[in-house]
XYZ file of C-alpha atoms in Angstrom:
774
model
C 248.766 131.568 73.162
C 247.217 128.769 75.151
C 243.460 128.964 75.600
C 241.110 127.398 78.107
C 238.483 126.288 75.660
C 240.163 123.263 74.093
C 237.554 120.877 75.452
C 234.686 122.826 73.911
C 236.536 123.195 70.631
C 237.166 119.441 70.627
C 233.475 118.651 71.128
C 232.443 121.039 68.363
C 235.017 119.656 65.965
C 233.958 116.099 66.774
C 230.356 117.024 66.052
C 231.316 118.545 62.719
C 233.527 115.596 61.862
C 230.908 113.000 62.674
C 227.968 114.954 61.332
C 224.394 114.836 62.560
C 223.102 111.310 63.040
C 219.940 110.281 61.219
C 219.006 107.615 63.721
C 217.481 104.430 62.370
C 218.873 102.274 65.177
C 216.556 100.850 67.822
C 217.092 100.530 71.537
C 217.683 96.900 72.484
C 217.987 94.948 75.700
C 218.294 91.461 77.134
C 215.297 89.108 77.030
C 215.842 88.048 80.662
C 215.192 91.645 81.732
C 211.836 93.335 81.661
C 211.313 97.015 80.935
C 211.231 98.019 84.593
C 214.189 97.504 86.873
C 213.614 95.169 89.812
C 215.984 96.138 92.641
C 215.483 92.764 94.311
C 217.269 90.935 91.494
C 220.927 90.648 90.616
C 221.230 90.056 86.902
C 224.459 89.804 84.880
C 225.477 92.713 82.707
C 224.384 92.016 79.120
C 226.927 91.587 76.336
C 225.725 92.492 72.835
C 227.251 91.405 69.522
C 226.846 91.916 65.793
C 229.113 90.561 63.085
C 229.355 91.615 59.456
C 231.523 90.869 56.458
C 232.939 93.365 54.032
C 234.720 92.707 50.753
C 235.260 96.395 49.987
C 237.976 98.791 51.010
C 236.754 101.045 53.809
C 237.348 104.769 53.501
C 235.858 105.809 56.844
C 233.676 104.415 59.613
C 232.052 106.053 62.603
C 230.269 104.309 65.461
C 227.587 106.361 67.239
C 226.853 104.467 70.395
C 225.561 104.602 73.942
C 224.296 102.296 76.637
C 222.418 103.000 79.843
C 223.562 103.332 82.469
C 227.185 102.665 81.267
C 228.704 100.966 78.242
C 231.955 99.845 76.712
C 232.067 99.358 72.935
C 234.459 97.007 71.157
C 235.457 96.505 67.531
C 237.066 93.157 66.806
C 237.752 92.740 70.503
C 239.457 96.104 70.941
C 237.822 98.715 73.187
C 236.949 102.015 71.551
C 238.216 105.157 73.229
C 239.953 105.751 76.530
C 236.813 107.007 78.262
C 235.377 104.995 81.147
C 232.022 105.072 82.920
C 230.391 106.457 79.784
C 228.139 108.189 79.024
C 227.947 111.225 81.317
C 225.001 111.161 83.684
C 221.903 113.128 82.664
C 218.179 113.126 83.351
C 217.510 110.301 80.896
C 213.726 110.521 80.776
C 210.525 110.440 82.795
C 210.332 108.145 85.822
C 206.928 107.016 86.980
C 208.085 106.302 90.524
C 209.441 109.688 91.633
C 206.445 110.375 93.850
C 207.179 107.272 95.924
C 210.197 108.768 97.692
C 210.584 110.866 100.824
C 211.679 113.822 98.751
C 209.149 113.260 96.022
C 209.101 115.127 92.726
C 206.850 115.212 89.693
C 208.997 115.345 86.555
C 206.115 116.019 84.172
C 206.929 119.738 84.006
C 210.696 119.485 83.716
C 212.257 121.465 80.923
C 214.163 118.722 79.141
C 215.601 115.200 79.144
C 218.805 114.123 77.407
C 220.760 110.958 76.676
C 224.348 111.305 75.538
C 225.922 109.181 72.839
C 229.582 109.043 71.894
C 231.039 108.956 68.386
C 234.129 106.874 67.735
C 236.194 106.935 64.566
C 236.675 103.204 63.997
C 238.121 103.368 60.481
C 241.443 101.832 61.465
C 239.811 99.212 63.683
C 237.919 97.542 60.850
C 239.418 95.083 58.393
C 238.504 93.599 55.086
C 236.471 90.451 55.612
C 234.905 89.472 58.905
C 234.310 92.097 61.609
C 232.554 92.049 64.935
C 231.008 94.730 67.095
C 230.340 94.033 70.755
C 229.356 95.960 73.841
C 229.072 95.492 77.581
C 226.308 97.474 79.281
C 226.272 98.269 82.981
C 223.553 99.512 85.295
C 224.988 102.905 86.277
C 222.382 105.344 87.568
C 219.841 104.029 85.055
C 219.188 100.717 86.814
C 220.144 101.347 90.419
C 219.114 99.645 93.632
C 219.848 102.309 96.268
C 216.787 103.727 98.018
C 217.684 107.369 97.468
C 218.300 107.045 93.709
C 215.265 106.246 91.564
C 215.802 103.781 88.679
C 214.658 104.513 85.136
C 214.491 100.953 83.790
C 216.633 97.971 82.861
C 219.932 98.300 80.935
C 219.600 99.107 77.212
C 221.825 99.817 74.267
C 221.789 101.621 70.938
C 224.400 101.710 68.197
C 224.594 102.992 64.647
C 227.728 102.453 62.573
C 228.096 104.523 59.409
C 230.590 103.086 56.904
C 231.785 104.835 53.740
C 233.620 102.657 51.244
C 236.359 103.701 48.865
C 233.994 103.324 45.903
C 231.664 105.953 47.412
C 228.948 103.571 48.595
C 227.768 103.580 52.203
C 226.412 101.080 54.671
C 224.634 101.500 57.996
C 224.736 98.847 60.688
C 222.224 99.617 63.424
C 220.922 97.880 66.501
C 217.729 95.868 66.092
C 216.423 92.415 66.966
C 219.082 90.785 64.783
C 221.784 91.708 67.278
C 222.719 88.963 69.705
C 222.983 89.159 73.477
C 224.226 86.921 76.280
C 224.951 87.103 79.970
C 228.449 88.418 80.657
C 230.712 87.308 83.531
C 229.888 90.591 85.320
C 227.337 89.019 87.656
C 226.886 92.120 89.814
C 227.307 95.771 88.998
C 225.609 98.457 91.048
C 226.563 102.028 91.894
C 226.387 101.243 95.608
C 226.680 97.449 95.936
C 229.840 97.133 93.843
C 230.970 94.750 91.101
C 231.665 91.011 90.882
C 233.330 89.316 87.913
C 233.128 85.538 87.602
C 235.708 84.502 85.009
C 234.314 80.965 85.000
C 231.365 82.305 82.995
C 233.427 83.751 80.150
C 231.832 82.664 76.887
C 229.603 80.120 78.627
C 226.189 81.622 78.011
C 224.442 80.990 74.712
C 223.827 83.874 72.343
C 220.186 84.769 71.769
C 218.446 87.538 69.923
C 218.171 90.882 71.626
C 214.738 92.345 72.288
C 213.494 95.852 71.632
C 213.292 98.268 74.522
C 211.431 101.537 74.825
C 213.375 104.725 74.273
C 214.525 106.359 77.521
C 212.673 109.499 76.519
C 215.562 111.942 76.476
C 216.856 113.460 73.265
C 219.884 111.645 71.866
C 222.662 114.227 71.694
C 226.413 114.008 71.208
C 228.187 114.095 74.553
C 229.674 117.537 75.062
C 230.829 117.120 78.631
C 234.116 115.871 80.016
C 234.419 112.062 80.054
C 235.743 110.087 82.996
C 239.143 108.564 82.367
C 241.929 106.801 84.197
C 243.848 110.023 84.779
C 246.881 108.486 86.511
C 248.081 105.450 88.423
C 249.487 105.058 91.924
C 251.739 102.331 93.231
C 251.232 100.981 96.764
C 253.254 102.733 99.436
C 253.115 99.691 101.723
C 252.002 96.046 101.481
C 251.837 93.869 104.573
C 250.241 90.542 105.400
C 247.844 90.450 108.322
C 247.648 87.668 110.882
C 244.555 86.212 109.215
C 246.394 85.886 105.906
C 244.816 88.863 104.188
C 246.918 91.600 102.656
C 246.712 95.276 103.610
C 247.732 97.777 100.943
C 248.286 101.440 101.718
C 248.382 104.351 99.324
C 249.576 107.860 100.092
C 246.410 109.458 98.708
C 242.646 109.181 99.155
C 241.421 108.721 95.598
C 238.550 107.378 93.527
C 238.676 104.706 90.883
C 239.665 101.082 91.257
C 242.547 98.735 91.874
C 243.819 96.812 88.879
C 244.971 93.272 89.596
C 247.923 91.998 87.609
C 249.383 88.583 86.894
C 246.533 86.589 88.399
C 247.406 82.880 88.618
C 244.841 81.192 90.812
C 242.995 77.866 90.871
C 239.504 77.792 89.432
C 236.919 79.146 91.837
C 239.389 81.254 93.816
C 237.625 84.391 95.042
C 239.878 87.412 95.224
C 238.060 90.142 97.121
C 239.079 93.710 97.796
C 237.600 95.540 100.759
C 238.013 99.251 101.445
C 238.079 100.155 105.146
C 236.692 103.682 104.907
C 234.611 105.886 107.171
C 231.235 105.452 105.482
C 229.125 103.055 103.467
C 228.600 103.099 99.707
C 231.802 101.588 98.368
C 230.400 98.141 97.763
C 232.104 94.830 97.046
C 234.894 94.222 94.519
C 235.398 90.540 93.729
C 237.149 88.575 90.998
C 236.491 84.814 90.707
C 239.177 82.902 88.815
C 238.543 80.366 86.051
C 241.931 78.759 86.632
C 243.630 80.497 83.700
C 246.457 82.973 84.032
C 245.255 86.554 83.574
C 247.654 89.363 82.854
C 245.359 92.146 84.050
C 241.876 92.752 85.415
C 239.962 95.855 86.537
C 236.256 96.577 87.060
C 234.223 98.513 84.511
C 230.999 99.906 85.947
C 231.677 101.016 89.516
C 234.175 103.301 91.209
C 235.464 103.121 94.765
C 236.908 105.698 97.157
C 239.930 104.556 99.149
C 243.348 105.226 100.543
C 243.923 101.632 101.578
C 242.566 98.202 100.709
C 242.357 94.732 102.212
C 242.784 91.854 99.756
C 241.702 88.335 100.610
C 241.993 85.165 98.558
C 245.187 86.087 96.731
C 247.140 82.908 95.950
C 250.665 83.070 97.290
C 252.563 86.226 98.105
C 251.081 89.528 97.003
C 253.709 91.749 95.410
C 253.694 95.394 94.453
C 253.764 94.294 90.820
C 250.341 92.677 91.342
C 248.634 95.927 92.360
C 248.150 99.368 90.868
C 245.577 101.988 91.782
C 243.947 103.544 88.738
C 242.681 107.014 89.613
C 239.409 107.820 87.861
C 237.536 111.104 87.646
C 236.149 113.472 85.055
C 239.216 114.444 83.071
C 239.364 118.144 83.897
C 242.683 119.920 83.639
C 244.231 121.530 86.696
C 245.702 124.764 85.388
C 246.466 126.777 88.509
C 249.133 126.645 91.181
C 249.154 128.244 94.619
C 251.993 128.138 97.100
C 253.129 130.268 99.999
C 255.589 130.224 102.883
C 252.964 128.752 105.219
C 253.012 124.954 104.706
C 249.620 124.524 106.378
C 247.932 126.720 103.791
C 249.618 124.764 101.004
C 248.401 121.490 102.446
C 244.842 122.778 102.914
C 244.783 123.725 99.250
C 246.141 120.306 98.241
C 243.662 118.213 100.217
C 240.710 120.264 98.970
C 241.785 119.867 95.355
C 242.006 116.100 95.829
C 238.555 116.048 97.430
C 237.263 118.082 94.506
C 238.638 115.716 91.887
C 237.341 112.728 93.845
C 233.876 114.263 93.533
C 233.986 114.955 89.796
C 232.443 111.994 88.020
C 230.147 111.639 85.006
C 230.533 115.406 84.438
C 228.770 116.404 87.649
C 230.030 117.286 91.095
C 228.965 114.946 93.861
C 228.847 115.583 97.582
C 230.883 112.466 98.331
C 232.070 109.691 96.033
C 231.070 106.764 98.234
C 228.061 107.124 100.574
C 225.713 109.131 98.348
C 227.336 110.069 95.040
C 224.684 112.781 94.878
C 225.030 115.640 92.344
C 224.113 118.307 94.882
C 223.710 121.786 93.429
C 224.300 123.365 96.843
C 227.710 121.764 97.240
C 228.499 122.884 93.715
C 227.712 126.541 94.253
C 229.511 126.540 97.618
C 232.846 125.721 95.996
C 232.375 126.861 92.388
C 234.597 129.961 92.573
C 237.437 127.913 94.048
C 236.925 125.352 91.282
C 237.090 128.078 88.634
C 240.357 129.291 90.128
C 241.963 125.843 89.849
C 240.507 123.770 87.020
C 239.439 124.105 83.405
C 235.719 123.468 83.796
C 234.578 125.203 80.621
C 232.731 122.212 79.201
C 232.263 120.477 82.565
C 230.191 123.301 84.036
C 228.394 124.063 80.808
C 227.105 120.497 80.748
C 226.153 120.611 84.444
C 224.253 123.874 83.983
C 222.177 122.067 81.346
C 221.434 119.353 83.896
C 220.207 121.987 86.345
C 217.971 123.704 83.833
C 216.778 120.358 82.422
C 215.170 119.411 85.726
C 213.788 122.856 86.434
C 210.007 122.831 86.829
C 208.868 125.182 84.071
C 205.499 125.686 85.760
C 206.944 126.976 89.015
C 210.603 127.726 88.211
C 211.810 125.454 91.006
C 215.355 124.075 90.638
C 215.982 120.809 92.445
C 218.620 120.141 95.102
C 220.443 117.745 92.810
C 220.968 117.674 89.063
C 220.416 115.163 87.573
C 217.795 114.491 90.225
C 218.297 111.855 92.905
C 215.377 111.673 95.357
C 217.804 111.478 98.275
C 219.196 114.939 97.584
C 218.062 117.066 100.499
C 218.714 120.782 100.425
C 217.006 124.122 100.319
C 217.130 127.644 98.962
C 220.961 127.882 98.613
C 220.867 124.702 96.536
C 218.452 126.042 93.925
C 220.393 129.318 93.953
C 223.153 127.469 92.080
C 221.100 128.119 88.918
C 221.781 131.838 89.337
C 225.159 131.891 91.024
C 227.184 129.388 89.020
C 226.497 130.610 85.450
C 227.235 134.144 86.614
C 230.543 133.174 88.213
C 231.380 131.201 85.056
C 230.738 134.307 82.971
C 232.859 136.502 85.237
C 235.736 134.030 85.119
C 235.675 133.040 81.444
C 233.878 135.972 79.836
C 231.675 133.552 77.882
C 228.485 135.507 77.286
C 226.913 132.597 75.388
C 226.751 130.528 78.582
C 225.146 133.442 80.414
C 222.602 133.766 77.605
C 221.863 130.022 77.709
C 221.058 130.189 81.397
C 219.406 133.595 81.655
C 215.837 132.296 81.378
C 216.418 129.520 83.967
C 217.962 132.176 86.243
C 214.873 134.371 85.916
C 212.560 131.418 86.412
C 214.394 130.330 89.558
C 214.016 133.859 90.909
C 210.310 133.801 90.027
C 209.979 130.640 92.093
C 211.779 132.193 95.057
C 209.352 135.112 95.067
C 206.426 132.750 95.675
C 207.843 132.274 99.196
C 208.212 135.962 99.954
C 206.543 137.067 103.182
C 204.568 140.228 103.809
C 207.568 141.866 105.442
C 209.591 141.399 102.219
C 211.774 138.564 103.492
C 211.665 134.960 102.292
C 210.943 131.665 104.001
C 210.596 128.536 101.874
C 208.476 125.779 103.412
C 208.114 123.036 100.840
C 206.004 120.090 101.878
C 206.457 116.397 101.186
C 203.879 114.032 99.726
C 202.073 113.909 103.082
C 201.552 117.670 103.075
C 203.959 118.301 105.963
C 206.835 120.769 105.790
C 209.943 118.692 105.080
C 213.062 119.840 106.927
C 215.294 118.257 104.292
C 213.763 120.363 101.512
C 214.132 123.767 103.198
C 217.662 124.048 104.520
C 219.564 127.295 104.885
C 223.235 127.177 105.842
C 224.657 123.753 106.629
C 227.243 121.826 108.661
C 228.460 124.507 111.082
C 230.683 123.619 114.029
C 228.020 124.802 116.490
C 224.975 126.721 115.285
C 222.998 127.936 112.287
C 221.197 131.144 111.371
C 217.460 130.827 110.870
C 216.087 129.572 107.577
C 214.222 132.858 107.141
C 217.519 134.737 107.446
C 219.483 132.611 104.957
C 216.607 132.275 102.471
C 216.223 136.059 102.400
C 219.933 136.583 101.893
C 219.869 134.217 98.919
C 216.805 135.932 97.478
C 218.822 139.149 97.553
C 221.875 137.482 96.022
C 219.915 135.803 93.230
C 218.059 139.046 92.439
C 221.349 140.955 92.411
C 223.042 138.418 90.146
C 220.078 138.258 87.780
C 220.154 142.048 87.549
C 223.843 141.966 86.648
C 223.209 139.231 84.092
C 220.435 141.314 82.539
C 222.777 144.282 82.296
C 225.571 142.202 80.755
C 223.144 140.882 78.135
C 221.734 144.299 77.317
C 218.278 143.770 78.881
C 218.128 147.227 80.440
C 214.477 147.160 81.502
C 214.913 143.835 83.271
C 218.119 145.080 84.852
C 216.218 147.935 86.465
C 213.450 145.585 87.600
C 215.773 143.051 89.203
C 218.037 145.664 90.744
C 215.038 147.277 92.427
C 213.991 143.852 93.693
C 217.474 143.284 95.118
C 217.410 146.677 96.833
C 213.952 146.027 98.273
C 214.965 142.618 99.610
C 218.110 144.087 101.146
C 216.035 146.750 102.882
C 213.661 144.100 104.257
C 216.638 142.009 105.384
C 218.197 144.886 107.285
C 214.882 145.879 108.822
C 214.061 142.421 110.147
C 217.327 140.829 111.140
C 219.364 143.623 112.737
C 219.041 143.920 116.496
C 219.838 147.506 117.608
C 220.192 146.398 121.221
C 223.116 144.120 120.379
C 224.410 145.813 117.218
C 224.316 142.422 115.540
C 222.419 140.424 112.934
C 220.539 137.209 113.302
C 221.324 136.224 116.866
C 217.694 136.133 117.948
C 216.901 133.732 115.128
C 219.840 131.422 115.717
C 219.200 127.704 115.988
C 221.750 126.600 118.523
C 222.938 123.028 118.316
C 221.026 122.191 115.140
C 222.129 121.400 111.625
C 224.037 118.350 110.509
C 227.585 118.417 111.806
C 227.216 120.634 114.874
C 229.523 120.145 117.801
C 228.586 119.383 121.398
C 228.966 122.971 122.617
C 227.874 126.412 121.477
C 230.082 128.954 119.769
C 229.445 132.671 119.670
C 227.430 133.882 116.681
C 226.176 131.827 113.776
C 227.586 133.506 110.672
C 224.752 136.026 110.406
C 227.033 139.046 110.580
C 229.234 137.564 107.856
C 226.213 137.248 105.540
C 225.159 140.817 106.382
C 228.584 142.290 105.676
C 228.748 140.397 102.385
C 225.488 142.083 101.428
C 226.615 145.448 102.759
C 225.244 146.979 105.953
C 223.957 150.570 106.337
C 226.635 153.034 107.345
C 224.977 153.945 110.650
C 225.307 150.378 111.968
C 228.570 149.347 110.321
C 230.783 150.016 113.357
C 228.417 148.040 115.584
C 228.446 145.045 113.263
C 232.238 145.055 112.994
C 232.434 145.228 116.801
C 230.037 142.258 116.979
C 232.205 140.248 114.580
C 235.295 141.022 116.637
C 233.470 139.972 119.801
C 232.403 136.706 118.186
C 235.958 136.001 117.050
C 237.274 136.705 120.532
C 234.658 134.465 122.146
C 235.471 131.712 119.618
C 239.209 132.153 120.245
C 239.772 133.235 116.665
C 237.785 130.413 115.036
C 234.900 130.685 112.632
C 231.445 129.457 113.595
C 229.912 129.231 110.144
C 228.224 126.706 107.883
C 229.306 125.851 104.347
C 227.940 129.047 102.785
C 229.030 131.540 105.431
C 232.452 129.864 105.612
C 232.804 130.520 101.887
C 232.293 134.210 102.636
C 234.067 134.417 105.991
C 237.702 134.992 105.053
C 237.128 137.432 102.216
C 234.547 139.375 104.224
C 237.072 139.783 107.022
C 239.694 141.018 104.563
C 237.272 143.409 102.901
C 236.564 144.934 106.296
C 240.095 145.463 107.564
C 240.389 142.154 109.428
C 242.981 140.340 107.310
C 244.933 139.289 110.398
C 241.809 137.653 111.822
C 241.308 135.802 108.545
C 244.882 134.544 108.723
C 244.442 133.438 112.334
C 241.297 131.430 111.555
C 242.907 129.701 108.555
C 246.052 129.002 110.574
C 244.273 127.196 113.430
C 244.979 123.561 114.226
C 242.289 122.920 116.827
C 238.496 122.616 116.600
C 237.037 123.876 114.332
C 239.613 124.311 111.590
C 241.064 122.889 108.409
C 244.287 122.446 110.347
C 242.667 120.057 112.810
C 241.668 117.821 109.908
C 245.271 117.781 108.733
C 246.539 117.111 112.260
C 244.329 114.001 112.181
C 245.877 112.854 108.902
C 243.299 114.161 106.440
C 244.181 113.538 102.803
C 241.000 115.252 101.601
C 238.617 117.801 103.104
C 235.833 116.422 105.276
C 232.085 116.788 105.667
C 232.021 117.815 109.324
C 234.414 119.766 111.507
C 234.224 117.052 114.179
C 235.374 114.435 111.656
C 232.171 112.433 111.606
C 230.530 110.987 108.475
C 232.210 111.430 105.076
C 235.855 112.371 104.811
C 235.720 113.296 101.130
C 233.548 116.403 100.865
C 234.487 119.518 98.892
C 231.781 121.938 100.067
C 234.006 123.995 102.389
C 236.299 124.774 99.458
C 234.690 128.175 99.002
C 236.880 129.400 101.843
C 240.022 128.858 99.766
C 239.261 131.719 97.396
C 240.861 133.825 100.129
C 244.233 132.331 99.202
C 243.948 133.377 95.558
C 241.917 136.586 95.704
C 243.156 138.113 98.968
C 246.468 136.651 100.026
C 247.777 136.663 96.431
C 245.406 139.392 95.313
C 244.127 138.113 91.931
C 240.573 139.271 91.241
C 238.449 139.367 88.118
C 236.368 142.433 87.232
C 232.647 141.850 86.688
C 232.502 144.809 84.312
C 235.348 143.408 82.172
C 234.948 139.651 82.641
C 237.165 136.828 81.504
C 240.308 138.490 82.902
C 240.051 141.336 80.408
C 240.695 143.503 83.459
C 242.400 142.097 86.541
C 242.206 143.757 89.926
C 245.364 142.990 91.897
C 244.957 143.591 95.636
C 247.482 141.522 97.642
C 246.912 141.413 101.398
C 249.964 140.067 103.219
C 249.176 138.933 106.742
C 250.294 136.736 109.601
C 253.605 134.945 109.233
C 253.397 134.615 105.435
C 256.599 136.001 103.868
C 255.881 135.057 100.264
C 253.005 133.779 98.146
C 252.516 132.886 94.507
C 249.553 132.063 92.303
C 249.433 131.304 88.604
C 246.495 130.397 86.424
C 245.408 130.085 82.827
C 243.029 132.750 81.563
C 241.181 133.054 78.245
C 244.017 135.380 77.210
C 246.883 133.192 78.352
C 248.843 132.531 81.554
C 248.734 135.018 84.424
C 250.990 134.784 87.449
C 251.817 136.781 90.558
C 254.326 136.478 93.364
C 255.014 138.672 96.332
C 257.834 138.674 98.875
C 257.987 140.470 102.211
C 261.450 141.029 103.663
C 262.269 141.434 107.337
C 262.958 145.130 106.750
C 259.370 145.646 105.559
C 260.104 145.789 101.835
C 257.198 144.312 99.886
C 257.784 143.306 96.262
C 255.023 142.258 93.882
C 255.864 140.567 90.593
C 253.175 139.969 87.998
C 252.963 138.558 84.498
C 249.925 139.881 82.643
C 248.867 138.175 79.390
C 248.323 140.056 76.153
C 244.779 141.335 75.834
C 244.567 141.998 79.560
C 245.194 145.084 81.660
C 245.352 145.337 85.437
C 244.922 147.734 88.313
C 247.265 147.127 91.226
C 246.487 148.227 94.792
C 249.645 147.862 96.856
C 249.195 147.041 100.557
C 250.805 150.297 101.692
C 247.653 152.172 100.684
C 249.316 154.135 97.886
C 247.433 155.202 94.775
C 246.471 152.357 92.430
C 248.819 151.604 89.538
C 247.539 150.819 86.039
C 249.442 147.984 84.379
C 249.534 146.874 80.758
C 250.386 143.381 79.530
C 253.835 142.051 80.256
C 256.081 141.425 83.252
C 256.060 143.997 86.047
C 257.806 144.405 89.392
C 256.578 146.921 91.957
C 257.823 147.493 95.490
C 256.747 149.425 98.557
C 257.572 149.680 102.267
C 255.171 148.265 104.866
């Protein structure tokens, strides 16, 4: 039986194999750097080196190593491991400058700081006699220039090699002032400015002794998250020379990573530059300067780019396909699910979102976009987390990211920041901090891992405690955080986001999330056996729901939230006004009182009619929209909205050639954003009908409720569960015969609700085939 938890098992086994490290090594840096990073300077990446001689036979050797922001470690000239852009990003330590930014934060009360190290088994890389360790260290997010990412300090490095000889003796080689350092040919490396390699400088700088650097402050712990890797390569689909002599290279996908140059044979001083003509800033420069020697292969080390095409200048002679390969880089999560149906548009929507998702998985966090900001936004994460769980093995990925969220939680107030690890440019609001409650709960429901729920239960409660400090006298919530000037900062108090036309009020959305977080925390308490706290949080959820219904329902219109709507506001709005603002979708997701239900459904139908079948919802309401419609007898309306090809719709993006999902419905700004992915759960949970049961999590019990609709004549979905593979497929014939096939793994049972409304069928493990007439 194949399990999901291989990545966690691997990390645990690695930890046991390597053993706990008794650190004697010291952090070292380059003497031309100071302690504090100066963003006005461009200094070469340091290269460190230590040689040693051994006359004994080596039984085993382990290198425990890390560098900030990134590092590559070499033994006798050979790179250790296939990871890139290591280590994973964390909150490395205190930063004295966080109060200098527009979204200022005091990190003195944060829960924790961590720095990851990696352990490499280097036994077979060492030899009897002379050996040499070396490392390149890049800036990463530790020494960064961009104005919305606060630097920690200058690059630094630590390494401790533990050698056991065949005669039973041991030796430790650790970083200190005896290690040597020199300037490498990497003359620029910055997360936003790019990377420049000047091959003329290879081996030119003189070695000098390294200097000691202060510890970052975070606890040194073995990396337990998913590393970034080169996950695949792509060949150019087209190469053509432009009139100005430059070369344009097209790829069929919009990916992240870098282009590897091959068979470089250029005169000394030749500058080969790669530009990426994309829709937004942030990619930075990519330049290789030749030393006149033939080079079989070159690729950057400490920066990634987003691109679907490139412009190369300075290439000597004719550029051939054999000179270029795109190396796709992202956190190496496994895609374990497959969806397909008879509607090719739905298939393509699923494909472009998954690519956008992978493009935004780097350093074991999810970013909003991989070029302009690279911000680890918690709000974007919670918006798409259920769709992610339905497609990828994120067991260790999410577990690590949850730690990042709780690490930078203010233990005095309970506040969870809009980004984790924290970047001062990460605007957001209440739905962003709500990730601390929502994502661990959804993880638990999907994987059944109670340990992760237990790890995050206190941060969940503390986040809820913080939310209650913004509760109004009428029982609703309105967060109004102020900036360092004492003024309420719009970018710290958002509600829903990026609608096609209009947004509900902040008071409305904040209250809804207070209810959701209270409800989730109550369920978490119950799952963990905290009965008293379950009762407390469930009562809070009920009270908030009552306040919500009392304040935001308008009896004169039979609708929620319209009076509080902010027409034409919110990043990404169009130039006209649509009907509604998603308020009724939020209300139905909560559950409306029976005496107003018919009115609210009528209001939703009226909004859909006025919007010609389109949604008018931001990222959070869009994630609810399709399933809410299905849950309330409007499956055909859900199909119609997903099947649209005009504004606003996923289909319009595809009509315009989208290879990934975009940030805004009008196509402006970033064209690699994953935050609308929450809508795609409709494909898996409604169209195909595969639902987990909160009371029997981890697919111990599966609720199968297929909802055929529109022109779809067949649909299939398969995924890997903690118990093994699960798959479903349904077919609808012209004569109305509906057939549902399901494979249920051992250890799982299911309840099937056929779309003809017949009594539910209980299913045991195995292959089943059930039919009905529609």
